[in-house]
Every structure is written in structure tokens, then in C-alpha cells.
């Protein structure tokens, strides 16, 4: 009876040691999100040129 108990106990204690290997924790590098500027690179001149032309062309007329 004691030998059966010893065998069962040794098997029960040996099984968890075979269950897995070393635990390796890999830290992922942080994600860097670069934001684009709110206005496009060539959008502002296309909006400013018609605005300036409208101010020049639609300005007050000289009274004679």
C-alpha cells in the first residue's frame, strides 16, 4: 500500500513539471501614430489665391 501511494504521489508531483516550459514575456514596442497636418500641403494656396483675387476684383469702385 505504501509503495502504491509513493508511486501515485511521485507521478502526481511529476506531471505539473512536465506541463510547460519557461515563460517568456515579450514586450512589444509602443505604437507611434504620426498625425498628418490638418490642411493638405498644396490646399492652402489653392484656397488663398481665389480669395485674394475676389478681394481685388470685387473691391469698392472709385466714385467719380
mmCIF file with all atom_site columns, N, CA and C in Angstrom:
data_model
loop_
_atom_site.group_PDB
_atom_site.id
_atom_site.type_symbol
_atom_site.label_atom_id
_atom_site.label_alt_id
_atom_site.label_comp_id
_atom_site.label_asym_id
_atom_site.label_entity_id
_atom_site.label_seq_id
_atom_site.pdbx_PDB_ins_code
_atom_site.Cartn_x
_atom_site.Cartn_y
_atom_site.Cartn_z
_atom_site.occupancy
_atom_site.B_iso_or_equiv
_atom_site.pdbx_formal_charge
_atom_site.auth_seq_id
_atom_site.auth_comp_id
_atom_site.auth_asym_id
_atom_site.auth_atom_id
_atom_site.pdbx_PDB_model_num
ATOM 1   N N  . UNK A 1 1  ? 0.817   -1.184  0.000   1.00 0.00 ? 1  UNK A N  1
ATOM 2   C CA . UNK A 1 1  ? 0.000   0.000   0.000   1.00 0.00 ? 1  UNK A CA 1
ATOM 3   C C  . UNK A 1 1  ? 0.870   1.260   0.000   1.00 0.00 ? 1  UNK A C  1
ATOM 4   N N  . UNK A 1 2  ? 1.961   1.232   0.797   1.00 0.00 ? 2  UNK A N  1
ATOM 5   C CA . UNK A 1 2  ? 2.833   2.399   0.856   1.00 0.00 ? 2  UNK A CA 1
ATOM 6   C C  . UNK A 1 2  ? 3.558   2.608   -0.477  1.00 0.00 ? 2  UNK A C  1
ATOM 7   N N  . UNK A 1 3  ? 3.930   1.544   -1.142  1.00 0.00 ? 3  UNK A N  1
ATOM 8   C CA . UNK A 1 3  ? 4.634   1.691   -2.412  1.00 0.00 ? 3  UNK A CA 1
ATOM 9   C C  . UNK A 1 3  ? 3.688   2.227   -3.494  1.00 0.00 ? 3  UNK A C  1
ATOM 10  N N  . UNK A 1 4  ? 2.417   1.790   -3.470  1.00 0.00 ? 4  UNK A N  1
ATOM 11  C CA . UNK A 1 4  ? 1.436   2.308   -4.419  1.00 0.00 ? 4  UNK A CA 1
ATOM 12  C C  . UNK A 1 4  ? 1.194   3.790   -4.170  1.00 0.00 ? 4  UNK A C  1
ATOM 13  N N  . UNK A 1 5  ? 1.100   4.157   -2.895  1.00 0.00 ? 5  UNK A N  1
ATOM 14  C CA . UNK A 1 5  ? 0.918   5.564   -2.543  1.00 0.00 ? 5  UNK A CA 1
ATOM 15  C C  . UNK A 1 5  ? 2.129   6.391   -2.972  1.00 0.00 ? 5  UNK A C  1
ATOM 16  N N  . UNK A 1 6  ? 3.314   5.880   -2.820  1.00 0.00 ? 6  UNK A N  1
ATOM 17  C CA . UNK A 1 6  ? 4.534   6.574   -3.205  1.00 0.00 ? 6  UNK A CA 1
ATOM 18  C C  . UNK A 1 6  ? 4.600   6.753   -4.717  1.00 0.00 ? 6  UNK A C  1
ATOM 19  N N  . UNK A 1 7  ? 4.199   5.733   -5.471  1.00 0.00 ? 7  UNK A N  1
ATOM 20  C CA . UNK A 1 7  ? 4.203   5.835   -6.929  1.00 0.00 ? 7  UNK A CA 1
ATOM 21  C C  . UNK A 1 7  ? 3.175   6.858   -7.392  1.00 0.00 ? 7  UNK A C  1
ATOM 22  N N  . UNK A 1 8  ? 1.980   6.806   -6.845  1.00 0.00 ? 8  UNK A N  1
ATOM 23  C CA . UNK A 1 8  ? 0.931   7.755   -7.229  1.00 0.00 ? 8  UNK A CA 1
ATOM 24  C C  . UNK A 1 8  ? 1.338   9.178   -6.863  1.00 0.00 ? 8  UNK A C  1
ATOM 25  N N  . UNK A 1 9  ? 1.914   9.355   -5.694  1.00 0.00 ? 9  UNK A N  1
ATOM 26  C CA . UNK A 1 9  ? 2.351   10.679  -5.266  1.00 0.00 ? 9  UNK A CA 1
ATOM 27  C C  . UNK A 1 9  ? 3.474   11.204  -6.150  1.00 0.00 ? 9  UNK A C  1
ATOM 28  N N  . UNK A 1 10 ? 4.425   10.373  -6.496  1.00 0.00 ? 10 UNK A N  1
ATOM 29  C CA . UNK A 1 10 ? 5.530   10.821  -7.350  1.00 0.00 ? 10 UNK A CA 1
ATOM 30  C C  . UNK A 1 10 ? 5.046   11.159  -8.762  1.00 0.00 ? 10 UNK A C  1
ATOM 31  N N  . UNK A 1 11 ? 4.088   10.382  -9.291  1.00 0.00 ? 11 UNK A N  1
ATOM 32  C CA . UNK A 1 11 ? 3.520   10.690  -10.614 1.00 0.00 ? 11 UNK A CA 1
ATOM 33  C C  . UNK A 1 11 ? 2.733   11.985  -10.560 1.00 0.00 ? 11 UNK A C  1
ATOM 34  N N  . UNK A 1 12 ? 1.971   12.179  -9.484  1.00 0.00 ? 12 UNK A N  1
ATOM 35  C CA . UNK A 1 12 ? 1.169   13.404  -9.352  1.00 0.00 ? 12 UNK A CA 1
ATOM 36  C C  . UNK A 1 12 ? 2.066   14.625  -9.230  1.00 0.00 ? 12 UNK A C  1
ATOM 37  N N  . UNK A 1 13 ? 3.183   14.500  -8.563  1.00 0.00 ? 13 UNK A N  1
ATOM 38  C CA . UNK A 1 13 ? 4.090   15.639  -8.432  1.00 0.00 ? 13 UNK A CA 1
ATOM 39  C C  . UNK A 1 13 ? 4.929   15.858  -9.676  1.00 0.00 ? 13 UNK A C  1
ATOM 40  N N  . UNK A 1 14 ? 5.154   14.835  -10.480 1.00 0.00 ? 14 UNK A N  1
ATOM 41  C CA . UNK A 1 14 ? 5.994   14.954  -11.673 1.00 0.00 ? 14 UNK A CA 1
ATOM 42  C C  . UNK A 1 14 ? 5.219   15.527  -12.855 1.00 0.00 ? 14 UNK A C  1
ATOM 43  N N  . UNK A 1 15 ? 3.930   15.301  -12.925 1.00 0.00 ? 15 UNK A N  1
ATOM 44  C CA . UNK A 1 15 ? 3.159   15.754  -14.090 1.00 0.00 ? 15 UNK A CA 1
ATOM 45  C C  . UNK A 1 15 ? 3.120   17.271  -14.243 1.00 0.00 ? 15 UNK A C  1
ATOM 46  N N  . UNK A 1 16 ? 2.924   18.060  -13.190 1.00 0.00 ? 16 UNK A N  1
ATOM 47  C CA . UNK A 1 16 ? 2.932   19.513  -13.406 1.00 0.00 ? 16 UNK A CA 1
ATOM 48  C C  . UNK A 1 16 ? 4.278   20.041  -13.895 1.00 0.00 ? 16 UNK A C  1
ATOM 49  N N  . UNK A 1 17 ? 5.358   19.385  -13.542 1.00 0.00 ? 17 UNK A N  1
ATOM 50  C CA . UNK A 1 17 ? 6.658   19.864  -14.005 1.00 0.00 ? 17 UNK A CA 1
ATOM 51  C C  . UNK A 1 17 ? 6.843   19.613  -15.503 1.00 0.00 ? 17 UNK A C  1
ATOM 52  N N  . UNK A 1 18 ? 6.124   18.661  -16.062 1.00 0.00 ? 18 UNK A N  1
ATOM 53  C CA . UNK A 1 18 ? 6.205   18.385  -17.488 1.00 0.00 ? 18 UNK A CA 1
ATOM 54  C C  . UNK A 1 18 ? 5.170   19.177  -18.285 1.00 0.00 ? 18 UNK A C  1
ATOM 55  N N  . UNK A 1 19 ? 4.318   19.924  -17.585 1.00 0.00 ? 19 UNK A N  1
ATOM 56  C CA . UNK A 1 19 ? 3.194   20.585  -18.240 1.00 0.00 ? 19 UNK A CA 1
ATOM 57  C C  . UNK A 1 19 ? 3.624   21.732  -19.142 1.00 0.00 ? 19 UNK A C  1
ATOM 58  N N  . UNK A 1 20 ? 4.673   22.415  -18.810 1.00 0.00 ? 20 UNK A N  1
ATOM 59  C CA . UNK A 1 20 ? 5.034   23.560  -19.628 1.00 0.00 ? 20 UNK A CA 1
ATOM 60  C C  . UNK A 1 20 ? 6.503   23.858  -19.547 1.00 0.00 ? 20 UNK A C  1
ATOM 61  N N  . UNK A 1 21 ? 6.903   24.820  -20.309 1.00 0.00 ? 21 UNK A N  1
ATOM 62  C CA . UNK A 1 21 ? 8.303   25.211  -20.326 1.00 0.00 ? 21 UNK A CA 1
ATOM 63  C C  . UNK A 1 21 ? 8.463   26.564  -19.677 1.00 0.00 ? 21 UNK A C  1
ATOM 64  N N  . UNK A 1 22 ? 9.565   27.199  -19.928 1.00 0.00 ? 22 UNK A N  1
ATOM 65  C CA . UNK A 1 22 ? 9.779   28.523  -19.347 1.00 0.00 ? 22 UNK A CA 1
ATOM 66  C C  . UNK A 1 22 ? 8.828   29.541  -19.983 1.00 0.00 ? 22 UNK A C  1
ATOM 67  N N  . UNK A 1 23 ? 8.444   30.500  -19.182 1.00 0.00 ? 23 UNK A N  1
ATOM 68  C CA . UNK A 1 23 ? 7.536   31.550  -19.658 1.00 0.00 ? 23 UNK A CA 1
ATOM 69  C C  . UNK A 1 23 ? 8.382   32.716  -20.149 1.00 0.00 ? 23 UNK A C  1
ATOM 70  N N  . UNK A 1 24 ? 8.216   33.053  -21.401 1.00 0.00 ? 24 UNK A N  1
ATOM 71  C CA . UNK A 1 24 ? 8.965   34.154  -21.995 1.00 0.00 ? 24 UNK A CA 1
ATOM 72  C C  . UNK A 1 24 ? 7.991   35.285  -22.270 1.00 0.00 ? 24 UNK A C  1
ATOM 73  N N  . UNK A 1 25 ? 8.247   36.426  -21.659 1.00 0.00 ? 25 UNK A N  1
ATOM 74  C CA . UNK A 1 25 ? 7.381   37.594  -21.852 1.00 0.00 ? 25 UNK A CA 1
ATOM 75  C C  . UNK A 1 25 ? 8.073   38.516  -22.843 1.00 0.00 ? 25 UNK A C  1
ATOM 76  N N  . UNK A 1 26 ? 7.414   38.755  -23.962 1.00 0.00 ? 26 UNK A N  1
ATOM 77  C CA . UNK A 1 26 ? 7.968   39.620  -24.999 1.00 0.00 ? 26 UNK A CA 1
ATOM 78  C C  . UNK A 1 26 ? 7.212   40.940  -24.949 1.00 0.00 ? 26 UNK A C  1
ATOM 79  N N  . UNK A 1 27 ? 7.944   42.004  -24.707 1.00 0.00 ? 27 UNK A N  1
ATOM 80  C CA . UNK A 1 27 ? 7.323   43.324  -24.689 1.00 0.00 ? 27 UNK A CA 1
ATOM 81  C C  . UNK A 1 27 ? 7.340   43.889  -26.102 1.00 0.00 ? 27 UNK A C  1
ATOM 82  N N  . UNK A 1 28 ? 6.167   44.253  -26.567 1.00 0.00 ? 28 UNK A N  1
ATOM 83  C CA . UNK A 1 28 ? 6.063   44.832  -27.906 1.00 0.00 ? 28 UNK A CA 1
ATOM 84  C C  . UNK A 1 28 ? 6.399   46.315  -27.830 1.00 0.00 ? 28 UNK A C  1
ATOM 85  N N  . UNK A 1 29 ? 7.060   46.841  -28.850 1.00 0.00 ? 29 UNK A N  1
ATOM 86  C CA . UNK A 1 29 ? 7.369   48.275  -28.826 1.00 0.00 ? 29 UNK A CA 1
ATOM 87  C C  . UNK A 1 29 ? 6.077   49.087  -28.935 1.00 0.00 ? 29 UNK A C  1
ATOM 88  N N  . UNK A 1 30 ? 6.046   50.249  -28.325 1.00 0.00 ? 30 UNK A N  1
ATOM 89  C CA . UNK A 1 30 ? 4.830   51.063  -28.396 1.00 0.00 ? 30 UNK A CA 1
ATOM 90  C C  . UNK A 1 30 ? 4.559   51.520  -29.828 1.00 0.00 ? 30 UNK A C  1
ATOM 91  N N  . UNK A 1 31 ? 3.303   51.605  -30.159 1.00 0.00 ? 31 UNK A N  1
ATOM 92  C CA . UNK A 1 31 ? 2.887   52.022  -31.497 1.00 0.00 ? 31 UNK A CA 1
ATOM 93  C C  . UNK A 1 31 ? 2.901   53.544  -31.558 1.00 0.00 ? 31 UNK A C  1
ATOM 94  N N  . UNK A 1 32 ? 3.637   54.091  -32.509 1.00 0.00 ? 32 UNK A N  1
ATOM 95  C CA . UNK A 1 32 ? 3.710   55.540  -32.680 1.00 0.00 ? 32 UNK A CA 1
ATOM 96  C C  . UNK A 1 32 ? 2.890   55.906  -33.908 1.00 0.00 ? 32 UNK A C  1
ATOM 97  N N  . UNK A 1 33 ? 1.864   56.704  -33.686 1.00 0.00 ? 33 UNK A N  1
ATOM 98  C CA . UNK A 1 33 ? 0.999   57.132  -34.781 1.00 0.00 ? 33 UNK A CA 1
ATOM 99  C C  . UNK A 1 33 ? 1.323   58.584  -35.097 1.00 0.00 ? 33 UNK A C  1
ATOM 100 N N  . UNK A 1 34 ? 1.776   58.799  -36.310 1.00 0.00 ? 34 UNK A N  1
ATOM 101 C CA . UNK A 1 34 ? 2.088   60.160  -36.726 1.00 0.00 ? 34 UNK A CA 1
ATOM 102 C C  . UNK A 1 34 ? 0.863   60.763  -37.397 1.00 0.00 ? 34 UNK A C  1
ATOM 103 N N  . UNK A 1 35 ? 0.482   61.927  -36.926 1.00 0.00 ? 35 UNK A N  1
ATOM 104 C CA . UNK A 1 35 ? -0.692  62.585  -37.485 1.00 0.00 ? 35 UNK A CA 1
ATOM 105 C C  . UNK A 1 35 ? -0.281  63.462  -38.663 1.00 0.00 ? 35 UNK A C  1
ATOM 106 N N  . UNK A 1 36 ? -1.110  63.442  -39.682 1.00 0.00 ? 36 UNK A N  1
ATOM 107 C CA . UNK A 1 36 ? -0.890  64.335  -40.813 1.00 0.00 ? 36 UNK A CA 1
ATOM 108 C C  . UNK A 1 36 ? -1.402  65.718  -40.442 1.00 0.00 ? 36 UNK A C  1
ATOM 109 N N  . UNK A 1 37 ? -0.846  66.760  -41.032 1.00 0.00 ? 37 UNK A N  1
ATOM 110 C CA . UNK A 1 37 ? -1.364  68.101  -40.739 1.00 0.00 ? 37 UNK A CA 1
ATOM 111 C C  . UNK A 1 37 ? -2.821  68.205  -41.168 1.00 0.00 ? 37 UNK A C  1
ATOM 112 N N  . UNK A 1 38 ? -3.556  69.075  -40.498 1.00 0.00 ? 38 UNK A N  1
ATOM 113 C CA . UNK A 1 38 ? -4.982  69.175  -40.776 1.00 0.00 ? 38 UNK A CA 1
ATOM 114 C C  . UNK A 1 38 ? -5.267  69.690  -42.186 1.00 0.00 ? 38 UNK A C  1
ATOM 115 N N  . UNK A 1 39 ? -4.400  70.541  -42.715 1.00 0.00 ? 39 UNK A N  1
ATOM 116 C CA . UNK A 1 39 ? -4.595  71.003  -44.090 1.00 0.00 ? 39 UNK A CA 1
ATOM 117 C C  . UNK A 1 39 ? -3.623  70.281  -44.996 1.00 0.00 ? 39 UNK A C  1
ATOM 118 N N  . UNK A 1 40 ? -4.039  70.095  -46.216 1.00 0.00 ? 40 UNK A N  1
ATOM 119 C CA . UNK A 1 40 ? -3.155  69.448  -47.170 1.00 0.00 ? 40 UNK A CA 1
ATOM 120 C C  . UNK A 1 40 ? -1.983  70.349  -47.501 1.00 0.00 ? 40 UNK A C  1
ATOM 121 N N  . UNK A 1 41 ? -0.936  69.777  -48.039 1.00 0.00 ? 41 UNK A N  1
ATOM 122 C CA . UNK A 1 41 ? 0.255   70.568  -48.317 1.00 0.00 ? 41 UNK A CA 1
ATOM 123 C C  . UNK A 1 41 ? 0.005   71.605  -49.403 1.00 0.00 ? 41 UNK A C  1
ATOM 124 N N  . UNK A 1 42 ? -0.759  71.272  -50.414 1.00 0.00 ? 42 UNK A N  1
ATOM 125 C CA . UNK A 1 42 ? -0.975  72.204  -51.509 1.00 0.00 ? 42 UNK A CA 1
ATOM 126 C C  . UNK A 1 42 ? -2.374  72.784  -51.527 1.00 0.00 ? 42 UNK A C  1
ATOM 127 N N  . UNK A 1 43 ? -3.141  72.571  -50.469 1.00 0.00 ? 43 UNK A N  1
ATOM 128 C CA . UNK A 1 43 ? -4.532  73.018  -50.455 1.00 0.00 ? 43 UNK A CA 1
ATOM 129 C C  . UNK A 1 43 ? -4.660  74.493  -50.104 1.00 0.00 ? 43 UNK A C  1
ATOM 130 N N  . UNK A 1 44 ? -3.854  74.979  -49.203 1.00 0.00 ? 44 UNK A N  1
ATOM 131 C CA . UNK A 1 44 ? -3.977  76.366  -48.750 1.00 0.00 ? 44 UNK A CA 1
ATOM 132 C C  . UNK A 1 44 ? -3.730  77.385  -49.864 1.00 0.00 ? 44 UNK A C  1
ATOM 133 N N  . UNK A 1 45 ? -2.699  77.245  -50.694 1.00 0.00 ? 45 UNK A N  1
ATOM 134 C CA . UNK A 1 45 ? -2.550  78.223  -51.791 1.00 0.00 ? 45 UNK A CA 1
ATOM 135 C C  . UNK A 1 45 ? -3.734  78.215  -52.760 1.00 0.00 ? 45 UNK A C  1
ATOM 136 N N  . UNK A 1 46 ? -4.307  77.038  -53.003 1.00 0.00 ? 46 UNK A N  1
ATOM 137 C CA . UNK A 1 46 ? -5.444  76.983  -53.924 1.00 0.00 ? 46 UNK A CA 1
ATOM 138 C C  . UNK A 1 46 ? -6.658  77.692  -53.338 1.00 0.00 ? 46 UNK A C  1
ATOM 139 N N  . UNK A 1 47 ? -6.763  77.776  -52.033 1.00 0.00 ? 47 UNK A N  1
ATOM 140 C CA . UNK A 1 47 ? -7.876  78.497  -51.418 1.00 0.00 ? 47 UNK A CA 1
ATOM 141 C C  . UNK A 1 47 ? -7.574  79.985  -51.271 1.00 0.00 ? 47 UNK A C  1
ATOM 142 N N  . UNK A 1 48 ? -6.318  80.340  -51.059 1.00 0.00 ? 48 UNK A N  1
ATOM 143 C CA . UNK A 1 48 ? -5.970  81.744  -50.835 1.00 0.00 ? 48 UNK A CA 1
ATOM 144 C C  . UNK A 1 48 ? -5.960  82.561  -52.127 1.00 0.00 ? 48 UNK A C  1
ATOM 145 N N  . UNK A 1 49 ? -5.520  81.977  -53.230 1.00 0.00 ? 49 UNK A N  1
ATOM 146 C CA . UNK A 1 49 ? -5.442  82.729  -54.498 1.00 0.00 ? 49 UNK A CA 1
ATOM 147 C C  . UNK A 1 49 ? -6.821  83.212  -54.944 1.00 0.00 ? 49 UNK A C  1
ATOM 148 N N  . UNK A 1 50 ? -7.858  82.385  -54.988 1.00 0.00 ? 50 UNK A N  1
ATOM 149 C CA . UNK A 1 50 ? -9.175  82.915  -55.374 1.00 0.00 ? 50 UNK A CA 1
ATOM 150 C C  . UNK A 1 50 ? -9.713  83.944  -54.382 1.00 0.00 ? 50 UNK A C  1
ATOM 151 N N  . UNK A 1 51 ? -9.398  83.784  -53.102 1.00 0.00 ? 51 UNK A N  1
ATOM 152 C CA . UNK A 1 51 ? -9.858  84.755  -52.109 1.00 0.00 ? 51 UNK A CA 1
ATOM 153 C C  . UNK A 1 51 ? -9.209  86.118  -52.344 1.00 0.00 ? 51 UNK A C  1
ATOM 154 N N  . UNK A 1 52 ? -7.914  86.132  -52.595 1.00 0.00 ? 52 UNK A N  1
ATOM 155 C CA . UNK A 1 52 ? -7.222  87.394  -52.859 1.00 0.00 ? 52 UNK A CA 1
ATOM 156 C C  . UNK A 1 52 ? -7.730  88.008  -54.165 1.00 0.00 ? 52 UNK A C  1
ATOM 157 N N  . UNK A 1 53 ? -7.926  87.194  -55.194 1.00 0.00 ? 53 UNK A N  1
ATOM 158 C CA . UNK A 1 53 ? -8.457  87.715  -56.463 1.00 0.00 ? 53 UNK A CA 1
ATOM 159 C C  . UNK A 1 53 ? -9.856  88.284  -56.284 1.00 0.00 ? 53 UNK A C  1
ATOM 160 N N  . UNK A 1 54 ? -10.665 87.655  -55.462 1.00 0.00 ? 54 UNK A N  1
ATOM 161 C CA . UNK A 1 54 ? -12.017 88.168  -55.234 1.00 0.00 ? 54 UNK A CA 1
ATOM 162 C C  . UNK A 1 54 ? -11.972 89.501  -54.495 1.00 0.00 ? 54 UNK A C  1
ATOM 163 N N  . UNK A 1 55 ? -11.071 89.628  -53.541 1.00 0.00 ? 55 UNK A N  1
ATOM 164 C CA . UNK A 1 55 ? -10.947 90.900  -52.803 1.00 0.00 ? 55 UNK A CA 1
ATOM 165 C C  . UNK A 1 55 ? -10.492 91.998  -53.756 1.00 0.00 ? 55 UNK A C  1
ATOM 166 N N  . UNK A 1 56 ? -9.549  91.685  -54.642 1.00 0.00 ? 56 UNK A N  1
ATOM 167 C CA . UNK A 1 56 ? -9.036  92.693  -55.574 1.00 0.00 ? 56 UNK A CA 1
ATOM 168 C C  . UNK A 1 56 ? -10.107 93.049  -56.608 1.00 0.00 ? 56 UNK A C  1
ATOM 169 N N  . UNK A 1 57 ? -10.776 92.073  -57.170 1.00 0.00 ? 57 UNK A N  1
ATOM 170 C CA . UNK A 1 57 ? -11.724 92.317  -58.248 1.00 0.00 ? 57 UNK A CA 1
ATOM 171 C C  . UNK A 1 57 ? -13.054 92.883  -57.726 1.00 0.00 ? 57 UNK A C  1
ATOM 172 N N  . UNK A 1 58 ? -13.478 92.465  -56.554 1.00 0.00 ? 58 UNK A N  1
ATOM 173 C CA . UNK A 1 58 ? -14.767 92.880  -56.031 1.00 0.00 ? 58 UNK A CA 1
ATOM 174 C C  . UNK A 1 58 ? -14.659 94.046  -55.065 1.00 0.00 ? 58 UNK A C  1
ATOM 175 N N  . UNK A 1 59 ? -13.527 94.693  -55.030 1.00 0.00 ? 59 UNK A N  1
ATOM 176 C CA . UNK A 1 59 ? -13.309 95.810  -54.099 1.00 0.00 ? 59 UNK A CA 1
ATOM 177 C C  . UNK A 1 59 ? -14.215 96.973  -54.469 1.00 0.00 ? 59 UNK A C  1
ATOM 178 N N  . UNK A 1 60 ? -14.166 98.010  -53.625 1.00 0.00 ? 60 UNK A N  1
ATOM 179 C CA . UNK A 1 60 ? -15.023 99.172  -53.846 1.00 0.00 ? 60 UNK A CA 1
ATOM 180 C C  . UNK A 1 60 ? -14.634 99.872  -55.135 1.00 0.00 ? 60 UNK A C  1
ATOM 181 N N  . UNK A 1 61 ? -15.649 100.340 -55.802 1.00 0.00 ? 61 UNK A N  1
ATOM 182 C CA . UNK A 1 61 ? -15.435 101.083 -57.040 1.00 0.00 ? 61 UNK A CA 1
ATOM 183 C C  . UNK A 1 61 ? -15.088 102.532 -56.672 1.00 0.00 ? 61 UNK A C  1
ATOM 184 N N  . UNK A 1 62 ? -14.242 103.147 -57.478 1.00 0.00 ? 62 UNK A N  1
ATOM 185 C CA . UNK A 1 62 ? -13.930 104.555 -57.254 1.00 0.00 ? 62 UNK A CA 1
ATOM 186 C C  . UNK A 1 62 ? -15.119 105.402 -57.694 1.00 0.00 ? 62 UNK A C  1
ATOM 187 N N  . UNK A 1 63 ? -15.549 106.276 -56.841 1.00 0.00 ? 63 UNK A N  1
ATOM 188 C CA . UNK A 1 63 ? -16.665 107.182 -57.173 1.00 0.00 ? 63 UNK A CA 1
ATOM 189 C C  . UNK A 1 63 ? -16.111 108.339 -57.972 1.00 0.00 ? 63 UNK A C  1
ATOM 190 N N  . UNK A 1 64 ? -16.791 108.687 -59.044 1.00 0.00 ? 64 UNK A N  1
ATOM 191 C CA . UNK A 1 64 ? -16.333 109.791 -59.886 1.00 0.00 ? 64 UNK A CA 1
ATOM 192 C C  . UNK A 1 64 ? -17.111 111.039 -59.633 1.00 0.00 ? 64 UNK A C  1
#
